[in-house]
């Protein structure tokens, strides 16, 4: 398994999709390798492209306020996007760009092994659940390929739409209880039996 630093290094020189042509900096993501929560946004914007860090503009500021409602701060969580380079003029990332960049996202999830993956917005949600609408599945935790997803609206949308703002605030406040629940289920799970080799003639039970 790769370290986050190794993934960052590969992203920094990646030219696997046309977004590489117009970027100033790659924005691989940031946060601790042992984060319990991973947040996945859409794509870097112009501030992110200048700084090489995710969610540093207005949406990022709002995201920090939201995290505070859940008694969390940026340093507790890993934050990244579905693509690591900025689409010009804040256009949506194209399906082929998301597909080209997906390998880095998957490796980041593997490296961090978070308890919860929070998808922010439609692009992030449909990377995992292609046919779902946020309005239907928001704040409903779901297991997808071994990952616990917690879909939320994108902070940028909620920042400018009063009706969504209340919803996203209420949704993020459900995160601490969800984390607690996941942790207690993991603690109750029986310890994994160590694998041992059968000695000559011995048959290992297959339960
Ligand atoms: N900044 C990011 O890094 N991602 C977004 O989706 C929006 C703003
Ligand atoms: Fe590579 Fe992803 Fe950047 Fe495309 S968006 S160039 S796949 S790092």
Short mmCIF file of C-alpha atoms and ligand atoms in Angstrom, two decimals:
data_model
loop_
_atom_site.label_atom_id
_atom_site.label_comp_id
_atom_site.label_asym_id
_atom_site.label_seq_id
_atom_site.Cartn_x
_atom_site.Cartn_y
_atom_site.Cartn_z
CA UNK A 1 0.00 0.00 0.00
CA UNK A 2 1.26 3.49 -0.84
CA UNK A 3 1.74 6.35 1.59
CA UNK A 4 -0.11 9.60 1.01
CA UNK A 5 3.25 11.24 0.31
CA UNK A 6 3.92 8.77 -2.50
CA UNK A 7 0.47 9.42 -4.02
CA UNK A 8 1.05 13.20 -3.75
CA UNK A 9 4.36 12.84 -5.58
CA UNK A 10 2.73 10.96 -8.44
CA UNK A 11 -0.14 13.46 -8.67
CA UNK A 12 2.34 16.35 -8.81
CA UNK A 13 3.74 15.11 -12.14
CA UNK A 14 0.57 13.52 -13.54
CA UNK A 15 -0.41 14.30 -17.14
CA UNK A 16 -3.05 11.59 -17.50
CA UNK A 17 -5.85 13.98 -18.48
CA UNK A 18 -6.10 17.38 -20.20
CA UNK A 19 -6.62 19.19 -16.86
CA UNK A 20 -2.84 18.95 -16.43
CA UNK A 21 -2.37 21.56 -19.18
CA UNK A 22 -3.98 24.50 -17.41
CA UNK A 23 -3.10 23.87 -13.81
CA UNK A 24 -0.70 25.95 -11.74
CA UNK A 25 -0.52 23.52 -8.84
CA UNK A 26 -1.91 20.05 -8.33
CA UNK A 27 -4.24 19.75 -5.34
CA UNK A 28 -3.83 16.18 -4.10
CA UNK A 29 -5.60 16.64 -0.77
CA UNK A 30 -4.50 17.17 2.81
CA UNK A 31 -4.98 15.82 6.28
CA UNK A 32 -3.66 13.11 8.56
CA UNK A 33 -3.04 9.61 7.23
CA UNK A 34 -4.99 8.19 10.20
CA UNK A 35 -8.05 10.44 9.73
CA UNK A 36 -11.33 8.77 10.64
CA UNK A 37 -13.25 11.02 8.28
CA UNK A 38 -12.45 11.69 4.64
CA UNK A 39 -14.24 14.49 2.78
CA UNK A 40 -14.41 14.38 -1.01
CA UNK A 41 -15.40 17.55 -2.87
CA UNK A 42 -15.69 18.19 -6.58
CA UNK A 43 -12.60 19.87 -8.02
CA UNK A 44 -10.05 22.54 -7.13
CA UNK A 45 -11.07 26.13 -7.90
CA UNK A 46 -8.79 29.06 -8.63
CA UNK A 47 -7.73 29.62 -5.01
CA UNK A 48 -6.96 25.95 -4.58
CA UNK A 49 -5.02 25.92 -7.86
CA UNK A 50 -2.88 28.82 -6.62
CA UNK A 51 -2.20 27.35 -3.20
CA UNK A 52 -2.10 23.63 -3.99
CA UNK A 53 -4.52 23.00 -1.10
CA UNK A 54 -8.18 21.90 -1.16
CA UNK A 55 -11.08 24.06 0.03
CA UNK A 56 -9.22 27.29 0.78
CA UNK A 57 -11.74 29.72 -0.79
CA UNK A 58 -15.21 30.77 0.39
CA UNK A 59 -16.55 27.22 0.26
CA UNK A 60 -13.59 26.11 2.34
CA UNK A 61 -14.24 28.76 4.93
CA UNK A 62 -17.85 27.62 5.19
CA UNK A 63 -16.70 24.00 5.38
CA UNK A 64 -14.58 24.88 8.41
CA UNK A 65 -17.64 26.43 10.08
CA UNK A 66 -19.61 23.27 9.32
CA UNK A 67 -16.87 21.05 10.77
CA UNK A 68 -16.91 23.15 13.92
CA UNK A 69 -20.63 22.36 14.34
CA UNK A 70 -19.60 18.70 14.54
CA UNK A 71 -16.79 19.61 16.97
CA UNK A 72 -14.25 18.86 14.26
CA UNK A 73 -11.54 20.92 12.64
CA UNK A 74 -9.59 20.66 9.41
CA UNK A 75 -6.70 18.96 11.10
CA UNK A 76 -8.93 16.05 12.13
CA UNK A 77 -10.09 15.15 8.63
CA UNK A 78 -8.62 14.32 5.24
CA UNK A 79 -9.97 16.56 2.47
CA UNK A 80 -9.66 15.92 -1.25
CA UNK A 81 -11.58 16.14 -4.54
CA UNK A 82 -12.72 13.85 -7.37
CA UNK A 83 -10.06 15.45 -9.61
CA UNK A 84 -6.75 16.85 -8.40
CA UNK A 85 -6.34 19.60 -11.03
CA UNK A 86 -8.54 22.63 -11.64
CA UNK A 87 -11.06 22.67 -14.50
CA UNK A 88 -10.88 26.16 -16.07
CA UNK A 89 -13.63 28.68 -15.30
CA UNK A 90 -14.99 26.43 -12.59
CA UNK A 91 -16.62 24.15 -15.12
CA UNK A 92 -17.67 20.68 -13.96
CA UNK A 93 -15.05 17.98 -14.28
CA UNK A 94 -15.78 15.73 -17.28
CA UNK A 95 -16.52 12.03 -16.80
CA UNK A 96 -13.26 11.10 -18.53
CA UNK A 97 -11.28 13.45 -16.28
CA UNK A 98 -12.87 11.94 -13.19
CA UNK A 99 -12.18 8.47 -14.54
CA UNK A 100 -8.52 9.29 -15.22
CA UNK A 101 -8.09 10.67 -11.70
CA UNK A 102 -10.05 7.96 -9.90
CA UNK A 103 -6.98 5.81 -9.26
CA UNK A 104 -5.54 8.44 -6.91
CA UNK A 105 -8.79 8.74 -4.98
CA UNK A 106 -9.00 4.97 -4.56
CA UNK A 107 -5.40 4.78 -3.37
CA UNK A 108 -6.00 7.63 -0.90
CA UNK A 109 -9.02 5.80 0.51
CA UNK A 110 -6.92 2.65 0.81
CA UNK A 111 -4.05 4.50 2.53
CA UNK A 112 -6.30 6.30 5.02
CA UNK A 113 -8.91 3.59 5.50
CA UNK A 114 -11.36 6.12 6.97
CA UNK A 115 -14.36 5.12 9.06
CA UNK A 116 -16.57 7.44 7.01
CA UNK A 117 -16.26 8.95 3.54
CA UNK A 118 -18.32 12.15 3.28
CA UNK A 119 -19.19 12.99 -0.30
CA UNK A 120 -19.73 16.71 -0.88
CA UNK A 121 -21.99 17.41 -3.83
CA UNK A 122 -23.26 15.51 -6.84
CA UNK A 123 -19.91 14.83 -8.53
CA UNK A 124 -18.51 13.20 -5.47
CA UNK A 125 -21.69 11.24 -4.69
CA UNK A 126 -22.05 9.86 -8.22
CA UNK A 127 -18.44 8.69 -8.18
CA UNK A 128 -19.68 6.04 -5.75
CA UNK A 129 -23.42 5.84 -6.48
CA UNK A 130 -23.89 6.80 -10.14
CA UNK A 131 -27.69 6.84 -10.10
CA UNK A 132 -28.49 8.54 -6.83
CA UNK A 133 -29.69 12.09 -6.18
CA UNK A 134 -28.33 13.92 -3.15
CA UNK A 135 -31.78 15.14 -2.12
CA UNK A 136 -32.83 11.50 -1.69
CA UNK A 137 -29.78 9.97 -0.04
CA UNK A 138 -28.25 12.85 1.93
CA UNK A 139 -27.24 12.07 5.50
CA UNK A 140 -28.10 8.41 5.05
CA UNK A 141 -25.01 6.33 5.71
CA UNK A 142 -24.53 3.50 3.24
CA UNK A 143 -21.96 0.78 2.73
CA UNK A 144 -20.53 0.75 -0.79
CA UNK A 145 -17.64 -1.60 -1.64
CA UNK A 146 -16.53 -1.78 1.97
CA UNK A 147 -16.71 2.00 2.47
CA UNK A 148 -19.24 3.77 4.68
CA UNK A 149 -20.50 6.73 2.67
CA UNK A 150 -22.23 9.74 4.17
CA UNK A 151 -23.56 11.94 1.33
CA UNK A 152 -23.97 15.68 1.88
CA UNK A 153 -24.71 18.71 -0.26
CA UNK A 154 -21.71 20.68 -1.49
CA UNK A 155 -20.83 23.55 0.87
CA UNK A 156 -20.66 25.99 -2.07
CA UNK A 157 -24.28 25.22 -3.00
CA UNK A 158 -25.42 25.44 0.60
CA UNK A 159 -23.51 28.68 1.16
CA UNK A 160 -25.61 30.53 -1.40
CA UNK A 161 -28.97 28.81 -0.93
CA UNK A 162 -30.53 29.55 2.41
CA UNK A 163 -32.79 26.48 2.33
CA UNK A 164 -29.83 24.13 1.80
CA UNK A 165 -27.75 25.85 4.41
CA UNK A 166 -29.91 24.64 7.24
CA UNK A 167 -29.98 21.14 5.78
CA UNK A 168 -26.21 20.84 5.45
CA UNK A 169 -25.74 22.19 8.97
CA UNK A 170 -28.13 19.60 10.36
CA UNK A 171 -26.53 16.83 8.32
CA UNK A 172 -22.96 17.43 9.45
CA UNK A 173 -24.07 17.47 13.06
CA UNK A 174 -25.02 13.79 12.64
CA UNK A 175 -21.42 12.80 11.97
CA UNK A 176 -20.16 12.41 15.58
CA UNK A 177 -22.95 9.95 16.45
CA UNK A 178 -22.32 7.99 13.26
CA UNK A 179 -18.59 7.76 14.04
CA UNK A 180 -19.37 6.59 17.55
CA UNK A 181 -21.72 3.94 16.23
CA UNK A 182 -19.16 2.66 13.73
CA UNK A 183 -16.46 2.56 16.40
CA UNK A 184 -18.62 0.59 18.81
CA UNK A 185 -19.57 -1.93 16.11
CA UNK A 186 -15.87 -2.36 15.27
CA UNK A 187 -15.02 -2.87 18.94
CA UNK A 188 -17.73 -5.49 19.34
CA UNK A 189 -16.60 -7.43 16.29
CA UNK A 190 -14.77 -10.63 17.26
CA UNK A 191 -11.02 -10.37 16.75
CA UNK A 192 -9.82 -11.73 13.45
CA UNK A 193 -8.42 -15.22 13.96
CA UNK A 194 -4.71 -15.31 13.21
CA UNK A 195 -4.05 -17.34 10.12
CA UNK A 196 -1.87 -20.31 10.89
CA UNK A 197 -0.45 -22.91 8.66
CA UNK A 198 -1.68 -26.46 9.03
CA UNK A 199 0.96 -28.80 10.30
CA UNK A 200 1.39 -32.03 8.42
CA UNK A 201 -1.80 -34.07 8.55
CA UNK A 202 -3.80 -31.45 10.44
CA UNK A 203 -6.92 -30.07 8.95
CA UNK A 204 -7.81 -26.44 9.74
CA UNK A 205 -11.42 -25.86 10.58
CA UNK A 206 -13.08 -23.82 7.89
CA UNK A 207 -15.56 -21.85 9.99
N1 LIG B 1 -12.66 23.76 -3.30
C1 LIG B 1 -12.31 22.47 -3.46
O1 LIG B 1 -11.18 22.08 -3.20
N2 LIG B 1 -13.24 21.62 -3.91
C2 LIG B 1 -14.47 21.98 -4.19
O2 LIG B 1 -15.26 21.11 -4.55
C3 LIG B 1 -14.83 23.34 -4.03
C4 LIG B 1 -13.89 24.21 -3.58
FE1 LIG B 2 -3.73 13.61 -13.47
FE2 LIG B 2 -5.97 13.85 -12.02
FE3 LIG B 2 -4.62 16.03 -12.71
FE4 LIG B 2 -5.94 14.66 -14.57
S1 LIG B 2 -6.85 15.74 -12.82
S2 LIG B 2 -3.84 15.43 -14.76
S3 LIG B 2 -5.67 12.55 -13.85
S4 LIG B 2 -3.90 14.40 -11.35
#
